[in-house]
């Protein structure tokens, strides 16, 4: 089979896979979630196997413990989160209006000295409109995720089908990996295995490591903000921790929300406002210098902009299924793209086989010196 035919085959397979995902996006969520859960829990099952526990028993034990922990967490967190979110949304317009008033009061003299008084009436309106548009966009995006990911299945289906799928996938994981490996072309098997190991390392390093980072940061932010008495501190802290899955987004969101609430609540006590700011500065220092290097590592290769693009685009196309697929697909595309670039840089197409040809206009010494 020629290189052109191989490329055509894989492009056709990719297009067919994307089309299949798009057509079945309404029913894929419990299956994709089950596959992701099995992938995350497989290292723990392997460890129990090395300790002498059978694969079936290890899978059953892990899944039962995970489901129990998940249900207990939902029973504790959902009522608290619902109450906090409702109260925060209800008080958000008041917080925004108070921030506008404080901004006009404090910045008013400076603006008048600069002779741009006409900017004062327009500023609160523009800020309010911007916040309203942002909330409307976020609401529409979440509604799109819900309708796209839950159109044909209910929560009951998700909670029932996902553990079953995860159990069977976890039991048969090693056998499935060996079967897929046996299908690889013999001539390129070593290369494909190396790419697959890089993809697995990237996905595992980011998902497992970043999930732990998010949990640690969310707990730290929530406890820290609650201890200084900030209104909705626990909600803002946990939200910042969860959004830290996207680099810089969680910390900036939490910083803006917490400092805004702190200004309204504590003004003119700058000590508490600076304490709120200090919690996020310290959290970012610990994340950047301790947590991320130790838990995530430097070999993941997921650029923050590429990750944000993948999350937004896949979420818009496939709903919650897209959000689950965004990180592994982004990691896989990144690994394959880097491999293709290395192959190109080592190929005659880049290096050439003949002498280097200089453009006639560059033959002149004056042009070269310029």
PDB file of N, CA and C in Angstrom, residues 247-248 300-309 330 338:
ATOM      1  N   UNK A 247      -5.965  26.079  32.367  1.00  0.00           N
ATOM      2  CA  UNK A 247      -4.915  26.911  32.959  1.00  0.00           C
ATOM      3  C   UNK A 247      -5.272  28.389  32.949  1.00  0.00           C
ATOM      4  N   UNK A 248      -5.073  29.036  34.094  1.00  0.00           N
ATOM      5  CA  UNK A 248      -5.253  30.466  34.322  1.00  0.00           C
ATOM      6  C   UNK A 248      -6.721  30.898  34.398  1.00  0.00           C
ATOM      7  N   UNK A 300       3.449  17.150  29.286  1.00  0.00           N
ATOM      8  CA  UNK A 300       2.077  17.012  28.796  1.00  0.00           C
ATOM      9  C   UNK A 300       1.935  17.623  27.415  1.00  0.00           C
ATOM     10  N   UNK A 301       2.451  18.845  27.236  1.00  0.00           N
ATOM     11  CA  UNK A 301       2.441  19.463  25.919  1.00  0.00           C
ATOM     12  C   UNK A 301       1.105  20.018  25.480  1.00  0.00           C
ATOM     13  N   UNK A 302       0.211  20.343  26.418  1.00  0.00           N
ATOM     14  CA  UNK A 302      -1.073  20.953  26.080  1.00  0.00           C
ATOM     15  C   UNK A 302      -0.996  22.454  26.339  1.00  0.00           C
ATOM     16  N   UNK A 303      -0.917  23.237  25.279  1.00  0.00           N
ATOM     17  CA  UNK A 303      -0.866  24.683  25.433  1.00  0.00           C
ATOM     18  C   UNK A 303      -2.220  25.183  25.931  1.00  0.00           C
ATOM     19  N   UNK A 304      -2.245  26.156  26.858  1.00  0.00           N
ATOM     20  CA  UNK A 304      -3.523  26.637  27.397  1.00  0.00           C
ATOM     21  C   UNK A 304      -4.492  27.116  26.326  1.00  0.00           C
ATOM     22  N   UNK A 305      -4.003  27.820  25.302  1.00  0.00           N
ATOM     23  CA  UNK A 305      -4.899  28.319  24.256  1.00  0.00           C
ATOM     24  C   UNK A 305      -5.496  27.158  23.468  1.00  0.00           C
ATOM     25  N   UNK A 306      -4.673  26.161  23.142  1.00  0.00           N
ATOM     26  CA  UNK A 306      -5.161  24.988  22.414  1.00  0.00           C
ATOM     27  C   UNK A 306      -6.183  24.226  23.250  1.00  0.00           C
ATOM     28  N   UNK A 307      -5.947  24.121  24.561  1.00  0.00           N
ATOM     29  CA  UNK A 307      -6.880  23.423  25.434  1.00  0.00           C
ATOM     30  C   UNK A 307      -8.209  24.165  25.521  1.00  0.00           C
ATOM     31  N   UNK A 308      -8.167  25.493  25.666  1.00  0.00           N
ATOM     32  CA  UNK A 308      -9.409  26.269  25.726  1.00  0.00           C
ATOM     33  C   UNK A 308     -10.185  26.159  24.425  1.00  0.00           C
ATOM     34  N   UNK A 309      -9.477  26.205  23.302  1.00  0.00           N
ATOM     35  CA  UNK A 309     -10.149  26.063  22.008  1.00  0.00           C
ATOM     36  C   UNK A 309     -10.807  24.691  21.892  1.00  0.00           C
ATOM     37  N   UNK A 330      -7.492  16.498  22.283  1.00  0.00           N
ATOM     38  CA  UNK A 330      -6.504  17.567  22.153  1.00  0.00           C
ATOM     39  C   UNK A 330      -5.096  17.049  22.415  1.00  0.00           C
ATOM     40  N   UNK A 338       3.113  16.805  16.714  1.00  0.00           N
ATOM     41  CA  UNK A 338       4.554  16.913  16.998  1.00  0.00           C
ATOM     42  C   UNK A 338       5.330  15.805  16.304  1.00  0.00           C
TER      43      UNK A 338
END
